CSV table of C-alpha atoms in Angstrom, one decimal:
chain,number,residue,atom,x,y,z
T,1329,UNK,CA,-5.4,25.5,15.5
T,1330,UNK,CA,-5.0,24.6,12.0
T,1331,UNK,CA,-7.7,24.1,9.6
T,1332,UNK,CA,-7.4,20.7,7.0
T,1333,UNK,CA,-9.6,19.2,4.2
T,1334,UNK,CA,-9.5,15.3,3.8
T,1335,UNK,CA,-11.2,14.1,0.8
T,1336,UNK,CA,-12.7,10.4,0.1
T,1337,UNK,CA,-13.5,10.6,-3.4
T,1338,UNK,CA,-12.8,7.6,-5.3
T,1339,UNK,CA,-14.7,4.1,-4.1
T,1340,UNK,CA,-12.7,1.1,-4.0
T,1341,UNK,CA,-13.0,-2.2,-2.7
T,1342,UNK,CA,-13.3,-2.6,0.9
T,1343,UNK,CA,-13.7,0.8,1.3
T,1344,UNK,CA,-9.7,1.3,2.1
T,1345,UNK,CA,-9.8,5.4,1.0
T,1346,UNK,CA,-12.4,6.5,3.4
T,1347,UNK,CA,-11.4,4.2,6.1
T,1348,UNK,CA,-8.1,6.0,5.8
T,1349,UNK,CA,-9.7,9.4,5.2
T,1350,UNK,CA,-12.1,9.4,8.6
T,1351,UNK,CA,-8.5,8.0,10.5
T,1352,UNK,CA,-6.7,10.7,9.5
T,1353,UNK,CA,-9.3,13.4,10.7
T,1354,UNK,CA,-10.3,12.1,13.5
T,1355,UNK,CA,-6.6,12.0,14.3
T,1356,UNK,CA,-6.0,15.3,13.4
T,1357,UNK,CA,-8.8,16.5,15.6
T,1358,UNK,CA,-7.6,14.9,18.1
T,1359,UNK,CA,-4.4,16.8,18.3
T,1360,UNK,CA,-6.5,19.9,18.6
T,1361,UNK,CA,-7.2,20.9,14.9
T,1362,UNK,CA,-10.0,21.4,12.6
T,1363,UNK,CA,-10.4,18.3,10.1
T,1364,UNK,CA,-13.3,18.7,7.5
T,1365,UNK,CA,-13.9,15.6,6.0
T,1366,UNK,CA,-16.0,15.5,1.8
T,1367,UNK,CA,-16.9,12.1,1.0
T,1368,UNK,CA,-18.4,11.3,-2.1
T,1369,UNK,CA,-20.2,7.9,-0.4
T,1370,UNK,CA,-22.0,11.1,1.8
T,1371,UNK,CA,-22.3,13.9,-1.3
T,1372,UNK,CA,-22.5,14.7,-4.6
T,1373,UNK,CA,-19.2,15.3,-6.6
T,1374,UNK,CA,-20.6,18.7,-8.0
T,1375,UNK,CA,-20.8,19.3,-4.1
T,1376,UNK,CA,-17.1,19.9,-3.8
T,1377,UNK,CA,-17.2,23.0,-5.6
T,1378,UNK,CA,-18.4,24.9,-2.4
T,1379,UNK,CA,-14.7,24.5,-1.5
T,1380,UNK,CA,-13.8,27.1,-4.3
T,1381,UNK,CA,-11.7,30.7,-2.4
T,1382,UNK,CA,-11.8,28.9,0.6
T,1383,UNK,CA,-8.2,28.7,2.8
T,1384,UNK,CA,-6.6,25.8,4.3
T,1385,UNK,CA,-3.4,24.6,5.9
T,1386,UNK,CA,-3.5,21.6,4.0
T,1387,UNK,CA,-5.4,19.3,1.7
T,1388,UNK,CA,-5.5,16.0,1.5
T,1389,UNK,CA,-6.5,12.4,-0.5
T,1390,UNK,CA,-5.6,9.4,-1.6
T,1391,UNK,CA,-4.6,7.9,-4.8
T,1392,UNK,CA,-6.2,10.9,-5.8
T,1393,UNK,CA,-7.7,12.0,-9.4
T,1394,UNK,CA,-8.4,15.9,-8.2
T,1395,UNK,CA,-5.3,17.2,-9.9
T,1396,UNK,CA,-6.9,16.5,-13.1
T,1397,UNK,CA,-10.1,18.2,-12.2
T,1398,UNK,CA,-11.0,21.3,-13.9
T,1399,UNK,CA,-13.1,24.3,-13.8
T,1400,UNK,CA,-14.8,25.6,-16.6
T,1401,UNK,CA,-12.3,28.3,-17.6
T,1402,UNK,CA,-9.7,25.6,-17.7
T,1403,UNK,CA,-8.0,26.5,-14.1
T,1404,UNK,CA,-7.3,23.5,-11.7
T,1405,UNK,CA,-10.0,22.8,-9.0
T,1406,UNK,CA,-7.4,22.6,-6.8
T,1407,UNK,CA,-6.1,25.7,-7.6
T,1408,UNK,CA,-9.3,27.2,-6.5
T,1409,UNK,CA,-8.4,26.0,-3.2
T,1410,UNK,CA,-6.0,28.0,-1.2
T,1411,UNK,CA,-3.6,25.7,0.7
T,1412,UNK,CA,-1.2,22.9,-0.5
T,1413,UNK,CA,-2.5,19.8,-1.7
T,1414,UNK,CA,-0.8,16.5,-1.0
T,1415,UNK,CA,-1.9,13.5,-2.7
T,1416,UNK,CA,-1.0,10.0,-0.5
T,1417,UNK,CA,-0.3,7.4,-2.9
T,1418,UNK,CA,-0.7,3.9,-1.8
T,1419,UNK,CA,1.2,2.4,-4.9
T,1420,UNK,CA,3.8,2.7,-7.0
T,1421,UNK,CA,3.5,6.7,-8.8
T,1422,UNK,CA,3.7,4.6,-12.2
T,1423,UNK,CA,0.1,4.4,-11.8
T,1424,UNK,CA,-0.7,7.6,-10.9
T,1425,UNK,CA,1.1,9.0,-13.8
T,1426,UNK,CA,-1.7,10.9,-15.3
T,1427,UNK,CA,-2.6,12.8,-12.1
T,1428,UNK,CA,1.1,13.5,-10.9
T,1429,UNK,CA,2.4,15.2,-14.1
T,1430,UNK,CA,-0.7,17.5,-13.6
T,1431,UNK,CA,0.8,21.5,-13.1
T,1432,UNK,CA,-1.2,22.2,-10.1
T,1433,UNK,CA,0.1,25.3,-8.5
T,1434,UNK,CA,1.0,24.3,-4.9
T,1435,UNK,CA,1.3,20.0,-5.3
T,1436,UNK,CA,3.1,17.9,-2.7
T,1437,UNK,CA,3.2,13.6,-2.9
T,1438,UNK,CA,3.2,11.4,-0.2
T,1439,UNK,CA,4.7,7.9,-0.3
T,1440,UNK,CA,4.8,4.6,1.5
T,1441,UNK,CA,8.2,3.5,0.1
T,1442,UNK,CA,11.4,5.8,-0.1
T,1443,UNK,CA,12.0,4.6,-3.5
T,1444,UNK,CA,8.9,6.5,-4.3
T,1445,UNK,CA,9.9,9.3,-3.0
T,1446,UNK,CA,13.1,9.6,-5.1
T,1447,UNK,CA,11.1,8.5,-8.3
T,1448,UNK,CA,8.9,11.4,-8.1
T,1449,UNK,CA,11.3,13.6,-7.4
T,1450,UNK,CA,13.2,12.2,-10.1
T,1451,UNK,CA,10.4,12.3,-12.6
T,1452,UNK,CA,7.9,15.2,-11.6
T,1453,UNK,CA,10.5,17.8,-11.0
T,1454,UNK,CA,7.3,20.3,-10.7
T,1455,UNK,CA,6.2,18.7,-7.6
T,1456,UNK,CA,7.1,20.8,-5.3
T,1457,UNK,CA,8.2,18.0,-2.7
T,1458,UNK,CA,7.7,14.2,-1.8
T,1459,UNK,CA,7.9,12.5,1.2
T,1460,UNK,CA,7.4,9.2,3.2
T,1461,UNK,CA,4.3,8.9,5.4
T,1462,UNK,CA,2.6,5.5,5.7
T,1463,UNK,CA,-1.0,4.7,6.5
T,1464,UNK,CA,-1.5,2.7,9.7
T,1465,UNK,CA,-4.8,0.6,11.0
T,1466,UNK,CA,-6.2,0.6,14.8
T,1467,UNK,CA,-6.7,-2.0,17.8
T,1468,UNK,CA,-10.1,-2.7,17.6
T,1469,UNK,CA,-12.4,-2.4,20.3
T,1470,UNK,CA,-13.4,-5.4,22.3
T,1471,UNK,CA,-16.7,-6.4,22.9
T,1472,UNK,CA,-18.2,-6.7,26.1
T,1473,UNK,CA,-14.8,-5.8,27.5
T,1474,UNK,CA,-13.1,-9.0,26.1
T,1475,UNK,CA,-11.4,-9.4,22.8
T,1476,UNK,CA,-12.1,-12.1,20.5
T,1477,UNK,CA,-10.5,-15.7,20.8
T,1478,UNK,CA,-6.7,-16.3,19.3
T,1479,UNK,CA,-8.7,-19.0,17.1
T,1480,UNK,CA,-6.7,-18.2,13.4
T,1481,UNK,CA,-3.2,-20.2,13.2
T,1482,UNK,CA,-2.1,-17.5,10.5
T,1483,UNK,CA,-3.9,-14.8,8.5
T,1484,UNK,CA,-3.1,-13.4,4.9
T,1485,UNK,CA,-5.2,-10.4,3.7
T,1486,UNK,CA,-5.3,-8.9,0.5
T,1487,UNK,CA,-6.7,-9.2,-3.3
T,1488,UNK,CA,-6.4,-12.2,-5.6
T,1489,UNK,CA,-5.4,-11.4,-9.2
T,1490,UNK,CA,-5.0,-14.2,-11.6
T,1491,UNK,CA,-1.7,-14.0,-13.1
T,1492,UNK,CA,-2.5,-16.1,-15.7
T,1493,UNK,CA,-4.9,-13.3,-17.3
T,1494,UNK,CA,-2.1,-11.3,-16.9
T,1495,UNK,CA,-0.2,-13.1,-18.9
T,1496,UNK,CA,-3.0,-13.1,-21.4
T,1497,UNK,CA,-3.2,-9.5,-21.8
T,1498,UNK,CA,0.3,-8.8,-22.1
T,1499,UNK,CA,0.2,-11.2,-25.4
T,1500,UNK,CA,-2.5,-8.8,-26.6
T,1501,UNK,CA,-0.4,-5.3,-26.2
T,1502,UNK,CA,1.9,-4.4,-29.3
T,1503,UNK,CA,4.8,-6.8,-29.4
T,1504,UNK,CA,7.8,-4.2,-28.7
T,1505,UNK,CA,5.3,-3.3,-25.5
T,1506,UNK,CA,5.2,-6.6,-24.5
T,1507,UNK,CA,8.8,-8.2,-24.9
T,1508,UNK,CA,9.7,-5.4,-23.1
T,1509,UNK,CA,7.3,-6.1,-20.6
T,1510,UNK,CA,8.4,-9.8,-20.5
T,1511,UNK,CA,12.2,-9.2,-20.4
T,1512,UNK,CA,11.3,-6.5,-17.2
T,1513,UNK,CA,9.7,-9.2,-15.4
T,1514,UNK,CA,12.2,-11.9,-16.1
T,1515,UNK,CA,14.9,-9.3,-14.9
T,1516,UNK,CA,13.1,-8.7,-11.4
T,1517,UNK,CA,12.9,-11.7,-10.8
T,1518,UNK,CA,16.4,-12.7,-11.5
T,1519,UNK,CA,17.4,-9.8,-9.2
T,1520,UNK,CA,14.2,-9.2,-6.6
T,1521,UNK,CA,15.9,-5.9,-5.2
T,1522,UNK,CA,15.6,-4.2,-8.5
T,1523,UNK,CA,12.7,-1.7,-8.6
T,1524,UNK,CA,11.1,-1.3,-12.0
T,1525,UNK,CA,12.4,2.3,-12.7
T,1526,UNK,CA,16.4,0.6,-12.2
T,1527,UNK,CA,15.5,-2.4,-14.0
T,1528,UNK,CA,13.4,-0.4,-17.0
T,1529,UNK,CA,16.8,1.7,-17.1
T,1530,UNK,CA,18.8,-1.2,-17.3
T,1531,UNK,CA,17.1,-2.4,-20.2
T,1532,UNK,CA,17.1,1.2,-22.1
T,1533,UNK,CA,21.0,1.3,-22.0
T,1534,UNK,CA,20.9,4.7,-23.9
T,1535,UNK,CA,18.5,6.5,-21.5
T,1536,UNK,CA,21.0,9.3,-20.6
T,1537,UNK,CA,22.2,10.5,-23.9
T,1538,UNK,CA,18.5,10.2,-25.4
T,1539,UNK,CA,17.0,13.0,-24.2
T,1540,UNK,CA,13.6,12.2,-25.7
T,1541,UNK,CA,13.6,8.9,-24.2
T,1542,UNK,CA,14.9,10.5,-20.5
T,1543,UNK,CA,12.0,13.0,-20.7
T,1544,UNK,CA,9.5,10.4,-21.2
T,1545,UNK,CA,10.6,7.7,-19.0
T,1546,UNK,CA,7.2,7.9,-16.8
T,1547,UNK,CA,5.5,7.4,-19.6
T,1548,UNK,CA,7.2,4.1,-20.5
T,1549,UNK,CA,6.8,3.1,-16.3
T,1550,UNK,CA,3.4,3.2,-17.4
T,1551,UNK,CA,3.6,1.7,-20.1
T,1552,UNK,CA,4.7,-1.5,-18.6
T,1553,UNK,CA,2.1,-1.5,-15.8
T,1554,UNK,CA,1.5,-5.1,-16.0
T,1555,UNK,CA,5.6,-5.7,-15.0
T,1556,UNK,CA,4.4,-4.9,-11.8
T,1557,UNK,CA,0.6,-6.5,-11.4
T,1558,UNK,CA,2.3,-9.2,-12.9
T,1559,UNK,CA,5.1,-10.1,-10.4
T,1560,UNK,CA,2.2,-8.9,-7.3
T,1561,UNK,CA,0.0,-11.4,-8.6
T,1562,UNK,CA,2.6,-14.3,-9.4
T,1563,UNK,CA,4.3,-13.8,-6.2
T,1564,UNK,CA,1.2,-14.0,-3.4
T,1565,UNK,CA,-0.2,-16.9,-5.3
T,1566,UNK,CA,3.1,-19.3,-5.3
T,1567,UNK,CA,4.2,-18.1,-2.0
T,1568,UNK,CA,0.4,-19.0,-0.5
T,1569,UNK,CA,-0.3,-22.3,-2.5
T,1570,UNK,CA,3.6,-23.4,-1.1
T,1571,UNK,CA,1.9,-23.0,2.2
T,1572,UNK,CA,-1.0,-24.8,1.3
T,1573,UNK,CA,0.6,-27.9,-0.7
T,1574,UNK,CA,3.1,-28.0,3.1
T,1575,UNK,CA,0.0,-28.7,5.0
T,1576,UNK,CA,-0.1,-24.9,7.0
T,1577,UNK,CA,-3.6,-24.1,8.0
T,1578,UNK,CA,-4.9,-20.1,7.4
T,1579,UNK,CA,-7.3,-17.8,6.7
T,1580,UNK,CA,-7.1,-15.4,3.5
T,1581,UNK,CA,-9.3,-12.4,3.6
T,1582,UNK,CA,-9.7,-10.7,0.1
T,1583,UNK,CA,-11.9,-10.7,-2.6
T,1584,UNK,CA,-11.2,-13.4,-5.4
T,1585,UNK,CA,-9.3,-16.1,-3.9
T,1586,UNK,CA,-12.6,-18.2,-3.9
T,1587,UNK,CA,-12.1,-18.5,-7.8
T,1588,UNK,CA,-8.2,-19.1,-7.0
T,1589,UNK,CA,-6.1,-22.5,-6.7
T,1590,UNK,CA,-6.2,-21.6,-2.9
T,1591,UNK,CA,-10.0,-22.9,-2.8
T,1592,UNK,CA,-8.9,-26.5,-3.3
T,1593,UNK,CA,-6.7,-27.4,0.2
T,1594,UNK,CA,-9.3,-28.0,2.8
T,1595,UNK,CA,-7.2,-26.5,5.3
T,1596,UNK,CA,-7.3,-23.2,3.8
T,1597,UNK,CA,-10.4,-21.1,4.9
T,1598,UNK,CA,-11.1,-18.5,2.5
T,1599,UNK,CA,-13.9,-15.3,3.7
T,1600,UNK,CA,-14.6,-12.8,0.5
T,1601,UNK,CA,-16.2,-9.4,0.6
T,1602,UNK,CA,-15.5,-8.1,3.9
T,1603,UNK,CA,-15.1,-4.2,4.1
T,1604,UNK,CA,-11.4,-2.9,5.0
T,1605,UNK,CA,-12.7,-1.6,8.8
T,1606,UNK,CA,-14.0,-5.4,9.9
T,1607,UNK,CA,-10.4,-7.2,9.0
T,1608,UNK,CA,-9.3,-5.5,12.5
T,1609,UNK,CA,-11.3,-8.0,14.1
T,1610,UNK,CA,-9.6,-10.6,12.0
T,1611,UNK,CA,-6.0,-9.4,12.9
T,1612,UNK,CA,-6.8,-9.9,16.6
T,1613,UNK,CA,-8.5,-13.4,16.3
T,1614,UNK,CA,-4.8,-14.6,14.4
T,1615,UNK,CA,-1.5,-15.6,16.1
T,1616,UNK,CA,-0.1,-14.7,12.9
T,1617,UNK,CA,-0.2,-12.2,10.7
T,1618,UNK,CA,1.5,-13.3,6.5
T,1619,UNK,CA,2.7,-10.4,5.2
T,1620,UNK,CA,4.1,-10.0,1.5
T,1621,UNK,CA,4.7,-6.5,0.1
T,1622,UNK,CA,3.5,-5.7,-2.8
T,1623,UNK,CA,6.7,-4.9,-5.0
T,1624,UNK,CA,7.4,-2.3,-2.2
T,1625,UNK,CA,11.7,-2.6,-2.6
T,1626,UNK,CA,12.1,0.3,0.5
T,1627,UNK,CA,8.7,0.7,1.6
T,1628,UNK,CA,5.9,-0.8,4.2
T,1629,UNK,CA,2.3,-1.6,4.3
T,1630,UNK,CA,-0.7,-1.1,6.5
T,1631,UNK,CA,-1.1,-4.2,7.5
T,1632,UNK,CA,2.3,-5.0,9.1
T,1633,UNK,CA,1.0,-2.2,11.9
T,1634,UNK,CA,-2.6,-3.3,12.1
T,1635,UNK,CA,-1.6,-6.9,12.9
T,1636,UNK,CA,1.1,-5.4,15.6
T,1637,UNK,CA,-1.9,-3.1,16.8
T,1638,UNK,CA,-4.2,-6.2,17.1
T,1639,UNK,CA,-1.9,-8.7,19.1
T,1640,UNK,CA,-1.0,-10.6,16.1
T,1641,UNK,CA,2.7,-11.6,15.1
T,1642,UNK,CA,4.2,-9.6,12.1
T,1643,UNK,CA,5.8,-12.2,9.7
T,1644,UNK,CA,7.0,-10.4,6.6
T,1645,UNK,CA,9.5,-10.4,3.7
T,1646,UNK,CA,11.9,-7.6,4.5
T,1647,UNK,CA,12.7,-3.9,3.3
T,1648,UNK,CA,15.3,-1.6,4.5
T,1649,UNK,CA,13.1,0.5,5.8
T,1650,UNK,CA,11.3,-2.3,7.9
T,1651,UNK,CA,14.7,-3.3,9.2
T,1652,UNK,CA,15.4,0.6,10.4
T,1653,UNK,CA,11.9,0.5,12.0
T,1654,UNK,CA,11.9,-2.9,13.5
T,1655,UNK,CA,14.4,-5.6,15.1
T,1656,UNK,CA,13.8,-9.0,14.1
T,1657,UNK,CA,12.7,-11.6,16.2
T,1658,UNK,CA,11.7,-9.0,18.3
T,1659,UNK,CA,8.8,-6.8,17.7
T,1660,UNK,CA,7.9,-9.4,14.5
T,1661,UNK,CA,10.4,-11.5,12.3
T,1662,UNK,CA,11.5,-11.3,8.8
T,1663,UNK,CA,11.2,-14.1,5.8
T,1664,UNK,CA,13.0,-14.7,2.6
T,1665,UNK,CA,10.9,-15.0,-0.1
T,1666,UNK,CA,13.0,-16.7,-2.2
T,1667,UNK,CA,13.7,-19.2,0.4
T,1668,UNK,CA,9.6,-20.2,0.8
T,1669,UNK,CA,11.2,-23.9,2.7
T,1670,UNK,CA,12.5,-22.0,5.3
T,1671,UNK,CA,9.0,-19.8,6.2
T,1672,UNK,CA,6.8,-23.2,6.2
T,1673,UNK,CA,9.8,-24.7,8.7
T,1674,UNK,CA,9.5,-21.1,10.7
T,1675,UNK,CA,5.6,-21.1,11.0
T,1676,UNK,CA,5.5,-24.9,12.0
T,1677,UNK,CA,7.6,-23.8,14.7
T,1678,UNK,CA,6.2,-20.8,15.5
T,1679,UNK,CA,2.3,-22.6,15.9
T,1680,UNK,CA,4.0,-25.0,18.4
T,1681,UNK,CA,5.7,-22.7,20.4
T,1682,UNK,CA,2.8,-20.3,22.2
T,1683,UNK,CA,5.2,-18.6,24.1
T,1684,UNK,CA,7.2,-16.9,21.5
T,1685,UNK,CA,4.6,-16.0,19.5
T,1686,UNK,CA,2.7,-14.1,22.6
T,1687,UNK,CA,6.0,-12.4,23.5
T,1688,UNK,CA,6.9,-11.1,20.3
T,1689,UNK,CA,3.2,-10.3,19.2
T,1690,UNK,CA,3.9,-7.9,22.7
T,1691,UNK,CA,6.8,-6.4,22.1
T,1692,UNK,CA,5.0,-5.6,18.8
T,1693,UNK,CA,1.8,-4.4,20.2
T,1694,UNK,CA,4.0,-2.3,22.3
T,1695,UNK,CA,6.1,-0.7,19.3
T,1696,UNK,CA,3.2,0.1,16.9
T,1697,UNK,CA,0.7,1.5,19.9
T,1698,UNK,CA,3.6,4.1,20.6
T,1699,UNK,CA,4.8,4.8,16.9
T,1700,UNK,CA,2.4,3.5,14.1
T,1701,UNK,CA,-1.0,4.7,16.1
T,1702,UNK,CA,-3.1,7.4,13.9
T,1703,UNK,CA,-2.1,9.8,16.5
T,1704,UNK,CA,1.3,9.1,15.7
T,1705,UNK,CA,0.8,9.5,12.1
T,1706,UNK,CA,-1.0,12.8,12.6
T,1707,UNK,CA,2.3,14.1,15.1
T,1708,UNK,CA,4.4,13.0,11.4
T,1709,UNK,CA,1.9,14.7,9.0
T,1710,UNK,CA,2.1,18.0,11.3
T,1711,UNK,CA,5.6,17.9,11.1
T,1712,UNK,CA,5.7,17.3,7.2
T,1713,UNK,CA,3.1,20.3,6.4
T,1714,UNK,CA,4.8,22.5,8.9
């Protein structure tokens, strides 16, 4: 039996971290190990340094901000802690720069997009290895042994960001910042498969023969931060409004859209403020389930797998890591982005044809209950820390 430590430190909206946190132990304890779970919604963070000497097989967190904690002598907290840490980052490393070019002794990433993996690789040579595991949701439990009503045409879930005060605060960054800024974003979205690293060395033609500017190319990722909440933010607002001004009824879940353009089309029902564990319930009351990654060129999300857990069909712009895990038309289907004509013709279609939507929200109930469960994730973490 191996022994793990999961810790839920940071809070965040919808409480995503510790849903993800309690998942993974209770997984992992249900493949017959020991999973001790800190929580800083339960304790103190002081509390955490009972976990100084002691031994695990592994440590775990999310996003996390521990490899920049230190003791008073100046030594890591994690280093105080005798096992491997792996932090599970849920975006792009450029944000996590801070914490990942921390020298803890024994530090492992996990990513949900292989591009990831090869930037941090690429750019943290001290970390002692990277690797893919994505986070998953559940098939929630029904309720007097019968699950809720298919009464949701089509579901989107996630955050609304203005991109307009994006926009705004890029104007207010030192000009060389933000032209670059503005040229990065006008280049990815000439060429959508660029990631920002490949586009960023694009524009810094000389990036191999300066060595001071190859040395301190996560730095300048970071820099231009707002490249990427900028194109997130852009994107899910003109791809949802197209569905809107076409007349397609759905529900968004996610804080701030009642303050968005969204708010205005009468057939588009917005619910705000509605913790991450309770959009389960959502998943299984929609036919179908929007997807639209966030910037994620080789990667997935968790909610492609919680709306195949919960009966709901998949539709999602593609990756080719989505197309190695999934066949399309089958187990969920694929859109275009940049074709947003052809996805209001497809979900017109798909909302008048019952049948198709019931067999591939199935075969994709099927798929994800036998590959993208929390018990299957635990088999894959066992295998990574092995």
């Amino acid at each position: 039996m191996k022994q793990f430590l999961i810790f839920a430190v940071k809070p965040v909206c919808y409480n995503s971290y510790l849903y993800f946190a309690r998942s993974l132990a209770k997984a992992l304890t249900n493949a017959g190990h020991h999973a001790e779970l800190f929580s800083c919604e339960q304790e103190p963070p002081e509390a955490m340094e009972r976990f100084a000497g002691r031994s695990y097989d592994a440590v775990f967190d999310f996003n996390s901000e521990l490899p920049r904690l230190r003791m008073e002598d100046g030594s890591y907290f994690l280093d105080q802690i005798h096992a491997p840490f792996y932090d599970i980052l849920l975006d792009h490393p450029l944000y996590h720069h801070d914490t990942l070019k921390q020298r803890v002794s024994d530090f492992h990433v996990l990513c949900l997009d292989e591009h990831h993996i090869h930037y941090v690789r690429d750019c943290y040579p001290h970390i002692k290895s990277a690797g893919f595991f994505p986070v998953t949701g559940e098939d929630i439990v029904p309720t007097d042994d019968a699950y809720p009503a298919k009464d949701l045409d089509v579901l989107f879930s996630g955050t609304y960001t203005n991109y307009r005060e994006i926009e705004a605060s890029i104007q207010t960054i030192p000009s060389f910042l933000g032209d670059l800024t503005k040229q990065l974003i006008h280049l990815m979205s000439e060429q959508p498969a660029l990631t920002q690293e490949d586009a960023l060395r694009l524009l810094l033609p000389s990036l191999e023969e300066a060595e001071i500017i190859k040395e301190t190319f996560p730095l300048h990722m970071q820099a231009c931060f707002l490249c990427d909440s900028y194109l997130r933010a852009y994107k899910r607002e003109k791809l949802l409004l197209h569905l809107a001004e076409n007349h397609i009824p759905f529900t968004i879940c996610g804080n701030g859209f009642s303050q968005s353009p969204l708010a205005d089309f009468k057939q588009v029902r917005i619910i705000d403020d509605l913790s991450f564990s309770d959009t389960f319930a959502l998943f299984r009351r929609s036919k179908i389930t929007l997807n639209l990654l966030p910037e994620f060129k080789n990667g997935t999300h968790d909610r492609i797998y919680s709306s195949m857990l919960n009966h709901s069909l998949c539709l999602t712009d593609a990756s080719p890591l989505l197309q190695r895990q999934f066949t399309d038309g089958k187990e969920l289907l694929f859109y275009t982005y940049e074709h947003p004509d052809q996805l209001t013709d497809l979900i017109f279609d798909l909302l008048s044809s019952d049948c198709r939507v019931k067999e591939i929200s199935q075969n994709g109930y099927f798929c994800a209950k036998e590959n993208h469960s929390w018990q299957a994730r635990a088999a894959l973490l066992l295998s990574i820390v092995k």
